[in-house]
Short mmCIF file of C-alpha atoms in Angstrom, two decimals:
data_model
loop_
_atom_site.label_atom_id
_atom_site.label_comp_id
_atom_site.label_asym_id
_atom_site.label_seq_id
_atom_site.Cartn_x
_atom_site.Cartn_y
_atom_site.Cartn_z
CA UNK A 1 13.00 60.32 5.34
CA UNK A 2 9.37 60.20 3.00
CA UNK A 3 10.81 59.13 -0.24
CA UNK A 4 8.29 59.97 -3.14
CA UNK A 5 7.46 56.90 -5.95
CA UNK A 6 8.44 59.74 -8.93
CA UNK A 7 11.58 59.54 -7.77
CA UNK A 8 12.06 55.98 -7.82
CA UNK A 9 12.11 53.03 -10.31
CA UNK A 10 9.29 50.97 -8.82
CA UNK A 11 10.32 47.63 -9.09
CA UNK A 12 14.14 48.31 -8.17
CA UNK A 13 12.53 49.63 -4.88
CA UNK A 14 10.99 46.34 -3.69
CA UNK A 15 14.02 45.16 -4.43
CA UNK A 16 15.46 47.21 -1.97
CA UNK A 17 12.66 46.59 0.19
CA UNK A 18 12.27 42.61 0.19
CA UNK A 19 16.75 42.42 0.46
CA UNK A 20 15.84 44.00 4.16
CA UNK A 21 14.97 40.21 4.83
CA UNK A 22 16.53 38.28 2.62
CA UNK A 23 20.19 39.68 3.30
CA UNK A 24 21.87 36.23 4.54
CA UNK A 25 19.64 33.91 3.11
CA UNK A 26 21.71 30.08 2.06
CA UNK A 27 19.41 28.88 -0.69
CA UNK A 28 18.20 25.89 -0.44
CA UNK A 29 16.63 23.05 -2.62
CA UNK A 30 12.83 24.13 -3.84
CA UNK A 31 10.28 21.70 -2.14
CA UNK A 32 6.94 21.43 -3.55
CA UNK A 33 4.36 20.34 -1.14
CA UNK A 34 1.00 19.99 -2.62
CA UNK A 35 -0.46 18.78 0.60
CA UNK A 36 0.97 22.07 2.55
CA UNK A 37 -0.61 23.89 -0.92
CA UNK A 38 -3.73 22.80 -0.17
CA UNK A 39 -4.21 23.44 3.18
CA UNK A 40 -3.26 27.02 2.70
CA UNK A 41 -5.66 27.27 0.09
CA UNK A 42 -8.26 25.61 1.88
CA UNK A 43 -7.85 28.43 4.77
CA UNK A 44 -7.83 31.21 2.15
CA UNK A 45 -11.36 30.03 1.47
CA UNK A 46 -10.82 31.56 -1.87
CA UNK A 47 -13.42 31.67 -5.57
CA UNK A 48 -11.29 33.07 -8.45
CA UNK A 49 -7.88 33.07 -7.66
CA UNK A 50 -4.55 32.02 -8.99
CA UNK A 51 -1.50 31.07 -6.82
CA UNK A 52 2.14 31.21 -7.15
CA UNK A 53 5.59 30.77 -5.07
CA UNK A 54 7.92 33.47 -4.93
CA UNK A 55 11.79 33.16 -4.62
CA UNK A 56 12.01 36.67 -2.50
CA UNK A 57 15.64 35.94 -2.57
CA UNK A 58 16.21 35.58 -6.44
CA UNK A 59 13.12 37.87 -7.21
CA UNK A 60 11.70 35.12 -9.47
CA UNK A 61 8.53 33.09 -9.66
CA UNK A 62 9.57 29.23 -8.35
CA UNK A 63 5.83 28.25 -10.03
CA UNK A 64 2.86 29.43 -11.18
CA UNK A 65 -0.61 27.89 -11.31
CA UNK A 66 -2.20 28.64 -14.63
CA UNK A 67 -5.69 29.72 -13.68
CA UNK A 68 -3.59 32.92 -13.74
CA UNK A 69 -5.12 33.20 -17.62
CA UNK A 70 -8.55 33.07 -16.22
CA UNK A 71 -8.23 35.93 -13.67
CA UNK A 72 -5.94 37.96 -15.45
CA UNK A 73 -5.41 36.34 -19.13
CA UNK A 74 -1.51 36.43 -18.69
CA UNK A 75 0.32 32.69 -19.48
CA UNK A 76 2.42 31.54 -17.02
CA UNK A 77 5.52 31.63 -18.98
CA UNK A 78 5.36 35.20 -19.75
CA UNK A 79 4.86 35.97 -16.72
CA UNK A 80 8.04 37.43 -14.13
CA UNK A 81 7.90 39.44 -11.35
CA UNK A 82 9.23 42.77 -12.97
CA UNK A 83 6.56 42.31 -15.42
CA UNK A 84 3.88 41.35 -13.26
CA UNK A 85 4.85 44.75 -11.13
CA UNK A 86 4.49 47.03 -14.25
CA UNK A 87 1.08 46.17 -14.46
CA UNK A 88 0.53 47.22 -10.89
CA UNK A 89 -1.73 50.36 -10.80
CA UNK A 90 0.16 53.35 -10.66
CA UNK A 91 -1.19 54.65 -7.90
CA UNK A 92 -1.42 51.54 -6.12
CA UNK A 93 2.41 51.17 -6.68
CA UNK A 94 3.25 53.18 -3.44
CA UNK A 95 0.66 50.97 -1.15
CA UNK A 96 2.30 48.26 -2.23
CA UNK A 97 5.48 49.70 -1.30
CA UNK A 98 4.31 51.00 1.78
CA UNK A 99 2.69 47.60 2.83
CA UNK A 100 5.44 45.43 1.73
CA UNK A 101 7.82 47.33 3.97
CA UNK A 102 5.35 47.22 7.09
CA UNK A 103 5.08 43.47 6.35
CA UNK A 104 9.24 43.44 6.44
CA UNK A 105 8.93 45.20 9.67
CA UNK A 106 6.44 42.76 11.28
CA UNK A 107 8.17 39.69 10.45
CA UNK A 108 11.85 40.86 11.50
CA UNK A 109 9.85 41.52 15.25
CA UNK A 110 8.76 38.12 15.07
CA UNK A 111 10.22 35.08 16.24
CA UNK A 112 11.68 32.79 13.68
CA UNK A 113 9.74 29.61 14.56
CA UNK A 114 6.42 31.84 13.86
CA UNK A 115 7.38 32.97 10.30
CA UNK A 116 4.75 30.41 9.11
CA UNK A 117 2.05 30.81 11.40
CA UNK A 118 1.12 34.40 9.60
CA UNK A 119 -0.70 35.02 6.24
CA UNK A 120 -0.45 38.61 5.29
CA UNK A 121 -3.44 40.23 2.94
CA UNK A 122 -4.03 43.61 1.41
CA UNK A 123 -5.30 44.31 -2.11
CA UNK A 124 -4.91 46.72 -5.20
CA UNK A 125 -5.53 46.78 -8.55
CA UNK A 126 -3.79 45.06 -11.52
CA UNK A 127 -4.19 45.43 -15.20
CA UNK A 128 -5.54 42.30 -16.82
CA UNK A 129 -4.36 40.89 -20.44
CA UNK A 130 -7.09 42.89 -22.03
CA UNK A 131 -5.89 46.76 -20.61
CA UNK A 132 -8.80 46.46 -17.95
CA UNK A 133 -7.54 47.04 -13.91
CA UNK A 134 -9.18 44.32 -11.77
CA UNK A 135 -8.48 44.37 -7.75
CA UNK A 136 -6.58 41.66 -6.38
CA UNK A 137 -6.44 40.61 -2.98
CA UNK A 138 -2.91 39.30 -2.38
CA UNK A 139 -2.47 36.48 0.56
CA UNK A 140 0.69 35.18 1.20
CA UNK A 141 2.42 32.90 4.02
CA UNK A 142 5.67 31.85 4.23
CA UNK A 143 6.76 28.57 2.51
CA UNK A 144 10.68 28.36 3.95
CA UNK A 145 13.05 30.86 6.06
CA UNK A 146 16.45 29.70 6.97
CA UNK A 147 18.01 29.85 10.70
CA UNK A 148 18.84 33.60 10.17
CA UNK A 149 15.75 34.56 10.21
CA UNK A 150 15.91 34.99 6.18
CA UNK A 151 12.84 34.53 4.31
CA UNK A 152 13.60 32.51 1.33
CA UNK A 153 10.19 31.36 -0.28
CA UNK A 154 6.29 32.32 -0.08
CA UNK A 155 3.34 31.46 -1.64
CA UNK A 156 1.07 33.81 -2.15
CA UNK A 157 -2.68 33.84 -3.74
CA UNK A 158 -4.56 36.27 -5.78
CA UNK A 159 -8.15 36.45 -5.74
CA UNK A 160 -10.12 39.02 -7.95
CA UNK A 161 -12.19 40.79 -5.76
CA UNK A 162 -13.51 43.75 -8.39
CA UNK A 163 -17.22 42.65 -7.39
CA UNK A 164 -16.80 42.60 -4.17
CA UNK A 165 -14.96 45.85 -3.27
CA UNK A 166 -15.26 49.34 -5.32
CA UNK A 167 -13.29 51.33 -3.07
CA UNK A 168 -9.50 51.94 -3.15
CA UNK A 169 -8.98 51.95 0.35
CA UNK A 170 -6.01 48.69 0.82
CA UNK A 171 -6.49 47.35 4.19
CA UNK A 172 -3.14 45.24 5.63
CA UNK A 173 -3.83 42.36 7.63
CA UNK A 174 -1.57 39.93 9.46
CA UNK A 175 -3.86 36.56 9.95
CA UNK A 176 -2.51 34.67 12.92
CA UNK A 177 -2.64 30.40 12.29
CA UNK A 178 -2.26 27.92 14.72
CA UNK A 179 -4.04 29.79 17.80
CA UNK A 180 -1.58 33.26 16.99
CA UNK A 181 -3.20 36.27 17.05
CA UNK A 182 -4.68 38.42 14.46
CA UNK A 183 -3.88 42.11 13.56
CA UNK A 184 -6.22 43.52 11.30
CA UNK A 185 -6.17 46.98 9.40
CA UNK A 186 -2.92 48.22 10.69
CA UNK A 187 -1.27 50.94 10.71
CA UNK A 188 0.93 51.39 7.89
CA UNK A 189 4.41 53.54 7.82
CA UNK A 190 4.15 55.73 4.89
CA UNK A 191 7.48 56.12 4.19
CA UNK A 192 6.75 56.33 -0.13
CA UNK A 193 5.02 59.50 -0.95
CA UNK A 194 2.49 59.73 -3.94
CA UNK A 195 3.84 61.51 -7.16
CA UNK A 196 3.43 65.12 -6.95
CA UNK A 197 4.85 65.45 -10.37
CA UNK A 198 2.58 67.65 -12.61
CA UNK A 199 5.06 69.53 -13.94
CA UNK A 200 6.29 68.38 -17.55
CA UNK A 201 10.27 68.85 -17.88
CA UNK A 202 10.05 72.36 -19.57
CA UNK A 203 8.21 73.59 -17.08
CA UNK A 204 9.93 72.08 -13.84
CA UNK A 205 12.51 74.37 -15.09
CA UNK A 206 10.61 77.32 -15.65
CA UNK A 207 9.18 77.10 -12.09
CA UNK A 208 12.60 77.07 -10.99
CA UNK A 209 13.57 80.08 -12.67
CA UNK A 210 10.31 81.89 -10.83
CA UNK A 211 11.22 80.73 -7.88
CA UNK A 212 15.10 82.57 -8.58
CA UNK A 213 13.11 86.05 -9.32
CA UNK A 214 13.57 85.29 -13.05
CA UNK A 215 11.20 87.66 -14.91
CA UNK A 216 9.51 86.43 -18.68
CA UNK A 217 12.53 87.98 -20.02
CA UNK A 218 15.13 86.53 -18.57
CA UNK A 219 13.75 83.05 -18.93
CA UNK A 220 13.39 83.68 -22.29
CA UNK A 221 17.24 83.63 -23.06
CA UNK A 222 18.05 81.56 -20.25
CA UNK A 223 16.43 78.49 -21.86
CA UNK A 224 16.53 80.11 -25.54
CA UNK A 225 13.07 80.23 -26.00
CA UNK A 226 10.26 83.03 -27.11
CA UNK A 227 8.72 85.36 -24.55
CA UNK A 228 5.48 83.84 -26.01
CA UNK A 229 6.23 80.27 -25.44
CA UNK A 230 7.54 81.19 -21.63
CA UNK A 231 4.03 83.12 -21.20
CA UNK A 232 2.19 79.82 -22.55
CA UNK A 233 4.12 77.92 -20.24
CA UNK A 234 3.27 80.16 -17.48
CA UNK A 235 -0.19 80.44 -17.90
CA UNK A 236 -0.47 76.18 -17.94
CA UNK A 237 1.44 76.26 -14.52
CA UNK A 238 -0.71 78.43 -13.12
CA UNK A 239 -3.61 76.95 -14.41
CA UNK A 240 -2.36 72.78 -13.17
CA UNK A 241 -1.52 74.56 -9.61
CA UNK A 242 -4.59 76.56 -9.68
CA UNK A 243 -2.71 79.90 -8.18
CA UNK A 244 -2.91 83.07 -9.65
CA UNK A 245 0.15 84.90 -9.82
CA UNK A 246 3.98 84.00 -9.29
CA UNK A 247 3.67 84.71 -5.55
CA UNK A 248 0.89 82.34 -4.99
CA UNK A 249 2.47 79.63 -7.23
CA UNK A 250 5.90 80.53 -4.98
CA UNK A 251 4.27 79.61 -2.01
CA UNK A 252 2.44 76.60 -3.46
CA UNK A 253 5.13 74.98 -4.90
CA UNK A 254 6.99 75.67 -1.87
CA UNK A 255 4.69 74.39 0.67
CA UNK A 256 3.32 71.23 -1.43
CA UNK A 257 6.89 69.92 -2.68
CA UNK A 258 6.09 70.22 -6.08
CA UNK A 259 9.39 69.72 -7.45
#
């Protein structure tokens, strides 16, 4: 079932989504390899970029580079992951959802001794320090995975690619290493739905009273308001769905899923 993003607290949903492979996971000490670090980076063949390992388990950052100030002015230490997520576009926030569960889906097909022979890219757009949204192409392979196929950590790169792309179109890649195969631009499983939600709270309920056969009248005392005021508030909801009359916005709302 299409679940839609107003629904949903955003980051408690890639929670949901990254616990699909990170169920059994035994942690396991943190090892820093600088040499495996720079190797990765060296294939990313990245300019201005930051990178960072993620506990996917724990939902934390395990480090941090700080050339994160320079691309997006935030310091390290302020930065977690439900804060870096709340600066996620809004209307990126369901691509990311979207990719992040077709990325779940292509590693659990996978076999475990190829978990790190993948590096996984799409982009979208981030709001810097100073209130500005920059896009940010994300890369990410995985650093460890335990025997139960668990993912545990990954370290992932962002590179600020707002010169080089003006489009919003996020493309998801799977970059095969070590002779693998590569999957570019697939096909991603939309199961998050964009917000739909132009309604503000007073009106959600007046649309729902049209939709009963409720006349100006009778919504009026149902929601102990003026016959003006419910007028108003029709004449905005017909104007936001662009219909003109109660059938019209019937069928709209209907149709459309607007609430």
């Amino acid at each position: 079932m299409k679940r839609r993003i107003m629904d949903l607290a955003f980051y408690s949903e890639a929670r949901k989504v990254w616990s699909r492979i990170t169920k059994n996971a035994v942690p396991t000490e943190t090892v820093f390899d600088f040499d495996f670090q720079k190797k990765i980076l060296d294939i990313f063949q990245i300019g201005n970029y930051y990178y960072y390992i993620f506990d996917i388990k724990n939902l934390r950052f395990e480090f941090m580079s700080p050339e994160i100030v320079n691309v997006l002015g935030y310091k390290p230490a302020e930065l977690n992951v439900e804060f870096f997520m709340s600066k996620i576009h809004p209307d990126d926030q369901v691509v990311f959802l979207n990719h992040e569960n077709t990325v779940i889906d292509f590693f659990s097909k996978l076999p475990h001794e190829k978990f790190k022979k993948y590096k996984v890219s799409y982009d979208y757009r981030v709001r810097n320090a100073s209130g500005q949204y920059l896009r940010i192409l994300q890369q990410v392979v995985v650093l460890q995975c335990d025997e139960h196929r668990n993912l545990q950590q990954t370290l992932g790169v962002h590179t600020d690619i707002s010169n080089l792309k003006t489009n919003n179109q996020s493309v998801l890649s799977f970059i095969g290493l070590d002779g693998e195969p590569s999957f570019y631009d697939v096909d991603v499983r939309q199961v998050y739905k964009p917000s739909r939600d132009i309604f503000t709270k007073r009106e959600k309920q007046i649309v729902q009273l049209l939709l009963n056969g409720k006349q100006t009248a009778d919504i009026a005392r149902t929601l102990s308001i003026s016959k003006f005021t419910v007028d108003t508030h029709r004449k905005n909801i017909l104007i936001k769905t662009k219909t003109k009359n109660a059938l019209e916005l019937a069928i709209k709302v209907i149709t459309e899923n607007l609430v």
